[in-house]
């Protein structure tokens, strides 16, 4: 079946460090891929998305490239800030008729000043 | 613009009591609607989804049920809560048809069963 695997957290970085959160997926066909962010005590917000192979999604300095050959969608940011501290979820949808999202387990990021 | 409302924000309920969480969407018609649960320290689990009024699909067997009495209203219920029902419940909506847009989530309800 379809699934998403993320690197385990928590990830702790110093401000201005480089961030990578790994995400790999298993899916039939050609899924759409997403990164969501959850700030403490809040719901999830869409951070970025990519709908076909080699697409790069980007937003707020974050980016991720849809790599079909490695079935990956790693999230990166060149210089993290304290305000980036949150839980990050990778997700896919392989259902063209309605769109059930399948989420990874989430990766907690903590950025220290 | 579209908005999604979820309430209450927090809830503490005793074991065996009933539950009703409500979610409403504004600014769109015939959305797909979803209920997710996020247990402490764990990822998101899809509980129910609905593609139309009265149409509910359950993803996991459990103590909970869902209903969609109106196009933009989605209700999560239980007749008797269990301790294991504690968690963060999130409602979400998406457009119907070819799926490219992702979900929009509500702000969530934190349920503690005591």
XYZ file of N, CA and C in Angstrom:
681
model
N 0.825 -1.201 0.000
C 0.000 0.000 0.000
C 0.856 1.247 0.000
N 0.202 2.384 -0.027
C 0.914 3.662 -0.029
C 1.384 4.025 1.376
N 2.573 4.576 1.473
C 3.089 4.947 2.784
C 4.137 6.039 2.655
N 4.391 6.709 3.773
C 5.393 7.769 3.839
C 6.266 7.526 5.059
N 7.568 7.626 4.870
C 8.505 7.441 5.976
C 9.371 8.689 6.126
N 9.408 9.230 7.323
C 10.220 10.408 7.612
C 11.314 10.054 8.597
N 12.370 10.853 8.572
C 13.420 10.664 9.576
C 12.857 10.971 10.948
N 13.346 10.237 11.935
C 12.842 10.435 13.278
C 13.417 11.689 13.898
N 12.627 12.314 14.723
C 13.116 13.459 15.467
C 13.341 13.099 16.921
N 13.534 14.080 17.775
C 13.574 15.484 17.389
C 14.911 15.869 16.755
N 14.848 16.850 15.885
C 16.038 17.418 15.281
C 16.302 18.757 15.971
N 17.491 18.916 16.494
C 17.846 20.152 17.188
C 18.983 20.831 16.446
N 18.762 22.084 16.058
C 19.763 22.835 15.311
C 19.977 24.204 15.940
N 21.110 24.771 15.654
C 21.358 26.159 16.037
C 20.830 27.082 14.947
N 20.482 28.294 15.334
C 20.003 29.270 14.368
C 21.013 29.441 13.238
N 20.516 29.574 12.014
C 21.292 29.751 10.774
C 21.914 28.453 10.273
N 21.659 27.337 10.925
C 22.174 26.058 10.422
C 21.365 25.604 9.221
N 21.936 24.656 8.485
C 21.256 24.069 7.319
C 20.369 22.920 7.792
N 19.169 22.864 7.220
C 18.202 21.848 7.616
C 17.923 20.890 6.471
N 17.925 19.601 6.787
C 17.385 18.581 5.892
C 16.516 17.647 6.716
N 15.289 17.433 6.270
C 14.425 16.417 6.859
C 14.086 15.443 5.736
N 14.520 14.189 5.919
C 14.334 13.197 4.869
C 12.911 12.648 4.845
N 12.431 12.420 3.631
C 11.123 11.818 3.427
C 11.192 10.902 2.218
N 10.772 9.670 2.377
C 10.665 8.749 1.255
C 9.255 8.188 1.240
N 8.845 7.736 0.079
C 7.470 7.274 -0.036
C 7.386 5.986 -0.838
N 6.274 5.304 -0.662
C 5.912 4.140 -1.471
C 4.513 4.392 -1.993
N 4.343 4.325 -3.296
C 3.024 4.595 -3.860
C 2.921 3.981 -5.239
N 1.701 3.652 -5.609
C 1.438 3.229 -6.982
C 1.167 4.475 -7.811
N 1.528 4.432 -9.054
C 1.260 5.560 -9.930
C 2.150 6.754 -9.630
N 1.581 7.933 -9.784
C 2.351 9.166 -9.656
C 1.682 10.075 -8.633
N 2.090 9.923 -7.382
C 1.404 10.699 -6.332
C 1.780 12.172 -6.359
N 0.959 12.981 -5.742
C 1.336 14.349 -5.391
C 1.960 14.310 -4.004
N 2.931 15.176 -3.768
C 3.675 15.163 -2.507
C 3.578 16.519 -1.823
N 3.558 16.494 -0.498
C 3.311 17.700 0.283
C 4.203 17.720 1.531
N 4.493 18.920 1.981
C 5.027 19.139 3.318
C 4.075 20.064 4.058
N 3.707 19.619 5.276
C 2.881 20.425 6.157
C 3.694 20.769 7.396
N 3.341 21.898 8.026
C 4.009 22.314 9.250
C 2.957 22.536 10.335
N 3.293 22.101 11.540
C 2.393 22.268 12.684
C 3.142 23.000 13.782
N 2.768 24.244 14.021
C 3.356 25.013 15.113
C 2.694 24.593 16.423
N 3.358 24.774 17.543
C 2.843 24.282 18.826
C 1.404 24.688 19.094
N 0.570 23.711 19.385
C -0.819 23.963 19.755
C -1.745 24.311 18.609
N -1.263 24.219 17.391
C -2.078 24.621 16.241
C -2.361 23.443 15.312
N -3.227 23.709 14.320
C -3.463 22.720 13.277
C -2.334 22.736 12.264
N -2.502 21.996 11.194
C -1.465 21.895 10.164
C -1.663 22.936 9.076
N -0.544 23.414 8.569
C -0.581 24.361 7.451
C 0.228 23.784 6.301
N -0.288 23.937 5.097
C 0.467 23.488 3.933
C 1.694 24.374 3.767
N 2.858 23.756 3.670
C 4.107 24.493 3.505
C 4.493 24.561 2.025
N 4.489 23.413 1.365
C 4.805 23.387 -0.058
C 4.330 22.076 -0.658
N 4.310 22.028 -1.987
C 3.828 20.816 -2.649
C 4.512 20.655 -3.998
N 4.426 19.433 -4.516
C 4.922 19.128 -5.864
C 4.031 18.051 -6.443
N 3.616 18.223 -7.665
C 2.625 17.312 -8.223
C 3.177 16.385 -9.294
N 4.416 16.586 -9.725
C 4.989 15.650 -10.689
C 6.503 15.586 -10.523
N 7.069 14.538 -11.087
C 8.499 14.286 -10.936
C 9.328 15.494 -11.383
N 10.371 15.775 -10.606
C 11.333 16.850 -10.821
C 10.790 18.234 -10.483
N 9.518 18.317 -10.087
C 8.987 19.588 -9.594
C 9.695 19.960 -8.301
N 9.907 21.258 -8.108
C 10.441 21.747 -6.838
C 9.400 22.641 -6.210
N 8.974 22.287 -5.012
C 8.083 23.145 -4.248
C 8.915 24.028 -3.336
N 8.466 25.266 -3.138
C 9.224 26.158 -2.263
C 8.294 27.154 -1.599
N 8.675 27.561 -0.386
C 7.879 28.519 0.368
C 8.648 28.897 1.627
N 8.694 30.176 1.957
C 9.307 30.669 3.198
C 10.755 30.208 3.356
N 11.469 30.031 2.270
C 12.865 29.607 2.343
C 13.047 28.100 2.362
N 11.939 27.358 2.509
C 11.989 25.902 2.451
C 11.825 25.450 1.003
N 12.427 24.312 0.681
C 12.198 23.740 -0.635
C 12.331 22.226 -0.578
N 11.674 21.566 -1.531
C 11.746 20.108 -1.643
C 11.544 19.754 -3.098
N 12.308 18.769 -3.574
C 12.237 18.346 -4.972
C 11.691 16.935 -5.052
N 10.735 16.748 -5.923
C 10.087 15.460 -6.152
C 11.041 14.584 -6.971
N 11.641 13.577 -6.335
C 12.592 12.688 -6.994
C 11.967 11.317 -7.175
N 11.506 11.050 -8.389
C 10.838 9.782 -8.652
C 11.821 8.621 -8.588
N 13.051 8.847 -9.044
C 14.019 7.748 -9.116
C 14.426 7.243 -7.737
N 14.379 8.133 -6.741
C 14.715 7.717 -5.382
C 13.481 7.715 -4.475
N 12.322 7.950 -5.036
C 11.044 8.062 -4.297
C 11.226 8.891 -3.037
N 11.737 10.099 -3.229
C 12.025 10.956 -2.079
C 11.494 12.363 -2.294
N 11.334 13.073 -1.176
C 10.848 14.454 -1.201
C 11.424 15.135 0.035
N 12.730 15.253 0.095
C 13.414 15.783 1.271
C 13.201 17.284 1.411
N 12.949 17.717 2.637
C 12.737 19.146 2.924
C 14.067 19.777 3.315
N 14.365 20.959 2.742
C 15.615 21.636 3.035
C 15.376 23.122 3.265
N 16.259 23.683 4.099
C 16.285 25.136 4.266
C 17.716 25.538 4.574
N 18.174 26.571 3.920
C 19.577 26.942 4.027
C 19.972 27.539 5.370
N 19.047 28.235 6.020
C 19.379 28.925 7.267
C 18.119 28.989 8.140
N 18.052 28.130 9.147
C 16.829 28.061 9.950
C 16.805 29.161 11.006
N 15.611 29.507 11.410
C 15.390 30.498 12.455
C 14.660 29.849 13.629
N 14.712 30.501 14.777
C 14.008 29.979 15.952
C 12.521 29.787 15.651
N 11.969 30.695 14.855
C 10.544 30.636 14.515
C 10.185 29.441 13.630
N 11.168 28.724 13.123
C 10.910 27.509 12.328
C 10.667 26.291 13.212
N 10.836 26.439 14.503
C 10.601 25.322 15.421
C 9.153 24.865 15.314
N 8.961 23.607 14.976
C 7.619 23.082 14.709
C 7.761 21.594 14.407
N 6.614 20.962 14.141
C 6.633 19.583 13.659
C 6.329 19.605 12.162
N 7.116 18.894 11.382
C 6.983 18.881 9.933
C 6.504 17.504 9.484
N 5.469 17.524 8.640
C 4.879 16.284 8.145
C 5.019 16.205 6.633
N 5.517 15.085 6.167
C 5.526 14.779 4.753
C 4.259 13.988 4.443
N 3.672 14.190 3.277
C 2.432 13.498 2.944
C 2.334 13.257 1.449
N 1.549 12.273 1.081
C 1.295 12.013 -0.328
C -0.180 11.769 -0.564
N -0.577 12.014 -1.795
C -1.894 11.610 -2.239
C -1.753 10.901 -3.563
N -2.213 9.666 -3.595
C -2.157 8.886 -4.825
C -3.552 8.615 -5.341
N -4.534 9.323 -4.810
C -5.922 9.066 -5.141
C -6.428 10.201 -6.015
N -6.476 9.990 -7.313
C -6.841 11.071 -8.219
C -8.314 11.431 -8.137
N -9.114 10.550 -7.539
C -10.547 10.792 -7.548
C -11.046 11.527 -6.325
N -10.240 11.668 -5.347
C -10.784 12.314 -4.161
C -9.763 12.862 -3.222
N -8.601 12.206 -3.156
C -7.510 12.841 -2.447
C -7.351 12.559 -1.003
N -7.307 11.308 -0.590
C -6.943 11.019 0.790
C -5.446 11.237 0.941
N -5.091 12.016 1.944
C -3.686 12.265 2.226
C -3.169 11.225 3.207
N -1.992 10.691 2.908
C -1.317 9.773 3.814
C -0.102 10.496 4.364
N -0.002 10.569 5.686
C 1.050 11.344 6.331
C 2.160 10.448 6.864
N 3.360 11.000 6.892
C 4.434 10.406 7.659
C 4.200 10.687 9.132
N 5.123 10.190 9.949
C 4.908 10.281 11.393
C 5.274 11.632 11.983
N 5.817 12.511 11.167
C 6.181 13.838 11.652
C 7.590 13.884 12.203
N 8.243 15.011 12.017
C 9.589 15.235 12.542
C 9.594 16.554 13.293
N 9.925 16.480 14.574
C 9.962 17.701 15.378
C 11.294 18.407 15.194
N 11.220 19.685 14.895
C 12.416 20.513 14.731
C 12.467 21.544 15.854
N 13.591 21.614 16.520
C 13.810 22.616 17.555
C 15.046 23.422 17.179
N 14.860 24.743 17.022
C 15.974 25.621 16.654
C 16.331 26.481 17.856
N 17.598 26.413 18.248
C 18.081 27.157 19.416
C 18.797 28.432 18.982
N 18.602 29.522 19.728
C 19.281 30.777 19.367
C 20.780 30.690 19.606
N -13.296 34.117 0.624
C -12.276 33.108 0.851
C -12.849 31.987 1.721
N -12.173 30.829 1.628
C -12.664 29.678 2.381
C -12.093 29.665 3.804
N -12.937 29.284 4.728
C -12.483 29.142 6.109
C -13.043 27.857 6.686
N -12.364 27.335 7.680
C -12.808 26.122 8.357
C -12.790 26.384 9.856
N -13.871 26.014 10.500
C -14.015 26.248 11.930
C -14.190 24.917 12.655
N -13.490 24.801 13.762
C -13.559 23.584 14.549
C -13.756 23.990 16.004
N -14.641 23.295 16.711
C -14.826 23.589 18.138
C -15.347 22.373 18.877
N -15.083 22.328 20.192
C -14.319 23.309 20.955
C -12.814 23.142 20.742
N -12.034 24.053 21.258
C -10.590 23.988 21.124
C -9.999 22.960 22.077
N -10.535 22.884 23.262
C -10.091 21.896 24.240
C -11.306 21.300 24.928
N -11.145 20.056 25.358
C -12.258 19.351 25.986
C -11.704 18.302 26.931
N -12.231 18.275 28.144
C -11.896 17.224 29.104
C -13.187 16.499 29.439
N -13.182 15.192 29.173
C -14.396 14.404 29.345
C -14.089 13.143 30.156
N -15.038 12.706 30.998
C -14.815 11.454 31.734
C -15.044 10.241 30.843
N -14.386 9.153 31.198
C -14.595 7.878 30.508
C -16.075 7.528 30.540
N -16.585 7.055 29.415
C -17.979 6.642 29.332
C -18.950 7.744 28.937
N -18.476 8.967 28.871
C -19.359 10.070 28.491
C -19.433 10.177 26.968
N -20.457 10.855 26.436
C -20.563 11.007 24.982
C -19.676 12.139 24.476
N -19.497 12.161 23.146
C -18.650 13.176 22.520
C -19.313 13.698 21.260
N -19.176 15.001 21.034
C -19.584 15.578 19.769
C -18.647 16.725 19.439
N -17.895 16.557 18.362
C -17.011 17.610 17.859
C -17.550 18.069 16.517
N -17.564 19.370 16.329
C -18.161 19.896 15.107
C -17.144 20.651 14.255
N -17.326 20.541 12.968
C -16.459 21.204 12.000
C -17.335 21.781 10.897
N -17.127 23.040 10.572
C -17.883 23.640 9.470
C -16.932 24.375 8.530
N -17.281 24.361 7.266
C -16.487 25.012 6.234
C -17.327 26.110 5.607
N -16.704 27.228 5.303
C -17.395 28.337 4.642
C -16.659 28.721 3.363
N -17.416 29.188 2.401
C -16.802 29.730 1.200
C -16.531 28.734 0.102
N -17.070 27.521 0.229
C -16.909 26.526 -0.815
C -18.114 25.601 -0.798
N -18.314 24.876 -1.883
C -19.437 23.939 -1.957
C -18.935 22.545 -2.257
N -19.627 21.564 -1.707
C -19.341 20.162 -1.949
C -17.868 19.806 -1.708
N -17.329 20.208 -0.570
C -15.934 19.839 -0.309
C -15.833 18.392 0.131
N -14.646 17.807 -0.016
C -14.323 16.579 0.699
C -13.972 16.990 2.134
N -14.430 16.198 3.088
C -14.178 16.513 4.499
C -13.509 15.328 5.186
N -12.645 15.620 6.142
C -11.826 14.590 6.776
C -11.732 14.836 8.286
N -11.683 13.738 9.035
C -11.314 13.788 10.449
C -10.023 12.988 10.633
N -9.030 13.633 11.269
C -7.782 12.977 11.618
C -7.619 13.027 13.140
N -6.862 12.062 13.657
C -6.469 12.089 15.061
C -4.949 12.027 15.159
N -4.434 12.804 16.081
C -3.008 12.833 16.331
C -2.821 12.491 17.803
N -2.401 11.255 18.065
C -2.134 10.860 19.443
C -0.797 11.450 19.876
N -0.610 11.581 21.171
C 0.595 12.221 21.707
C 1.852 11.543 21.179
N 2.742 12.354 20.574
C 4.006 11.825 20.086
C 3.907 10.963 18.845
N 2.756 10.985 18.196
C 2.586 10.130 17.029
C 2.100 10.947 15.843
N 2.053 10.296 14.706
C 1.630 10.978 13.489
C 0.133 11.101 13.374
N -0.303 11.427 12.186
C -1.719 11.659 11.912
C -2.379 10.406 11.377
N -3.510 10.078 11.953
C -4.260 8.901 11.517
C -5.599 9.359 10.948
N -5.877 8.999 9.715
C -7.158 9.324 9.100
C -8.242 8.457 9.724
N -9.280 9.110 10.257
C -10.382 8.383 10.889
C -11.557 8.214 9.933
N -12.011 9.326 9.366
C -13.169 9.309 8.480
C -12.971 10.318 7.356
N -13.604 10.036 6.222
C -13.678 11.046 5.195
C -15.039 10.966 4.526
N -15.425 12.096 3.919
C -16.750 12.198 3.321
C -16.663 12.971 2.013
N -17.273 12.415 0.975
C -17.285 13.091 -0.327
C -18.629 13.745 -0.603
N -19.589 13.620 0.320
C -20.885 14.251 0.126
C -21.789 14.049 1.327
N -22.927 14.724 1.321
C -23.883 14.629 2.434
C -24.265 13.172 2.663
N -24.174 12.749 3.908
C -24.570 11.397 4.269
C -23.609 10.310 3.840
N -22.514 10.669 3.171
C -21.546 9.673 2.697
C -20.312 9.702 3.597
N -20.133 8.635 4.353
C -19.030 8.563 5.312
C -18.254 7.280 5.062
N -16.947 7.411 4.983
C -16.080 6.232 4.899
C -15.194 6.200 6.132
N -15.106 5.016 6.730
C -14.310 4.840 7.931
C -13.008 4.151 7.571
N -11.923 4.691 8.069
C -10.615 4.132 7.751
C -10.147 3.100 8.772
N -10.585 3.224 9.997
C -10.144 2.300 11.036
C -11.319 1.958 11.938
N -11.410 0.694 12.380
C -12.473 0.343 13.323
C -12.195 0.996 14.666
N -13.230 1.545 15.290
C -12.974 2.287 16.513
C -14.276 2.602 17.212
N -14.112 3.344 18.270
C -15.210 3.727 19.138
C -15.926 4.982 18.654
N -15.514 5.521 17.529
C -16.014 6.799 17.069
C -16.884 6.627 15.830
N -17.710 7.640 15.559
C -18.492 7.673 14.327
C -18.497 9.087 13.796
N -18.873 9.243 12.543
C -18.923 10.565 11.923
C -20.223 10.702 11.151
N -20.655 11.946 11.016
C -21.853 12.219 10.229
C -21.674 13.522 9.482
N -22.374 13.627 8.372
C -22.345 14.854 7.556
C -23.793 15.218 7.239
N -24.435 15.921 8.151
C -25.841 16.239 7.952
C -26.079 17.357 6.933
N -25.090 18.190 6.719
C -25.178 19.259 5.722
C -23.903 19.280 4.899
N -23.950 19.967 3.770
C -22.835 19.939 2.823
C -21.515 20.356 3.458
N -21.572 21.350 4.356
C -20.329 21.908 4.886
C -20.201 21.692 6.389
N -20.843 20.652 6.890
C -20.795 20.344 8.317
C -20.377 18.893 8.502
N -19.408 18.690 9.376
C -18.880 17.340 9.605
C -18.763 17.158 11.114
N -19.371 16.098 11.639
C -19.445 15.899 13.089
C -18.792 14.582 13.462
N -17.976 14.627 14.498
C -17.344 13.427 15.040
C -17.990 13.124 16.383
N -18.409 11.870 16.570
C -19.172 11.525 17.773
C -18.695 10.235 18.397
N -19.064 10.097 19.664
C -18.893 8.830 20.358
C -20.012 8.699 21.391
N -20.491 7.500 21.572
C -21.517 7.288 22.592
C -20.893 7.139 23.975
N -19.709 6.488 24.015
C -19.022 6.271 25.297
C -17.527 6.384 25.068
N -16.913 7.414 25.596
C -15.497 7.637 25.395
C -14.642 6.645 26.174
N -13.502 6.298 25.575
C -12.478 5.469 26.216
C -11.250 6.332 26.485
N -10.419 5.879 27.410
C -9.180 6.611 27.670
C -8.341 6.751 26.393
N -8.370 5.712 25.571
C -7.563 5.713 24.350
C -8.074 6.689 23.299
N -9.222 7.306 23.525
C -9.736 8.312 22.587
C -9.069 9.674 22.775
N -8.272 9.816 23.817
C -7.560 11.087 24.026
C -6.651 11.378 22.845
N -6.573 12.651 22.482
C -5.703 13.035 21.379
C -6.089 14.386 20.826
N -5.427 14.743 19.757
C -5.668 16.015 19.078
C -6.415 15.688 17.798
N -7.651 16.197 17.666
C -8.503 15.872 16.537
C -8.520 17.036 15.556
N -8.263 16.707 14.323
C -8.175 17.730 13.281
C -9.175 17.454 12.183
N -9.917 18.478 11.818
C -10.819 18.428 10.681
C -10.126 19.094 9.501
N -10.401 18.626 8.308
C -9.788 19.229 7.119
C -10.759 19.139 5.950
N -10.545 20.013 4.958
C -11.340 19.934 3.739
C -10.439 20.048 2.527
N -10.940 19.520 1.418
C -10.228 19.676 0.154
C -11.252 19.801 -0.964
N -10.785 20.300 -2.097
C -11.647 20.361 -3.264
C -11.862 18.966 -3.814
N -12.967 18.749 -4.455
C -13.216 17.473 -5.120
C -12.547 17.468 -6.484
N -12.553 16.306 -7.122
C -11.950 16.208 -8.441
C -10.469 15.901 -8.363
N -9.749 16.040 -9.455
C -8.309 15.736 -9.466
C -7.594 16.441 -8.339
N -6.799 15.699 -7.600
C -6.295 16.192 -6.324
C -4.935 16.828 -6.506
N -4.900 18.129 -6.470
C -3.614 18.827 -6.552
C -3.450 19.887 -5.489
N -4.490 20.185 -4.775
C -4.457 21.351 -3.901
C -4.104 21.104 -2.458
N -4.073 19.878 -2.019
C -3.800 19.668 -0.603
C -5.023 19.935 0.256
N -4.838 19.831 1.535
C -5.906 20.048 2.500
C -5.766 21.404 3.177
N -6.901 21.893 3.702
C -6.888 23.002 4.640
C -7.401 22.467 5.964
N -6.614 22.658 7.009
C -6.945 22.102 8.318
C -7.575 23.146 9.231
N -8.447 22.658 10.113
C -8.918 23.483 11.215
C -7.846 23.569 12.285
N -8.144 24.316 13.331
C -7.151 24.559 14.384
C -7.089 23.431 15.399
N -8.000 22.466 15.307
C -7.908 21.282 16.140
C -8.649 21.359 17.455
N -8.989 20.181 17.986
C -9.598 20.035 19.306
C -8.736 19.077 20.111
N -8.273 19.558 21.256
C -7.485 18.673 22.119
C -8.427 18.024 23.119
N -8.598 16.719 22.991
C -9.503 15.956 23.842
C -8.700 15.155 24.861
N -9.050 15.315 26.118
C -8.457 14.516 27.194
C -9.579 13.750 27.878
N -9.448 12.438 27.842
C -10.436 11.585 28.511
C -9.850 11.165 29.848
N -10.589 11.413 30.922
C -10.050 11.153 32.271
C -10.894 10.123 33.005
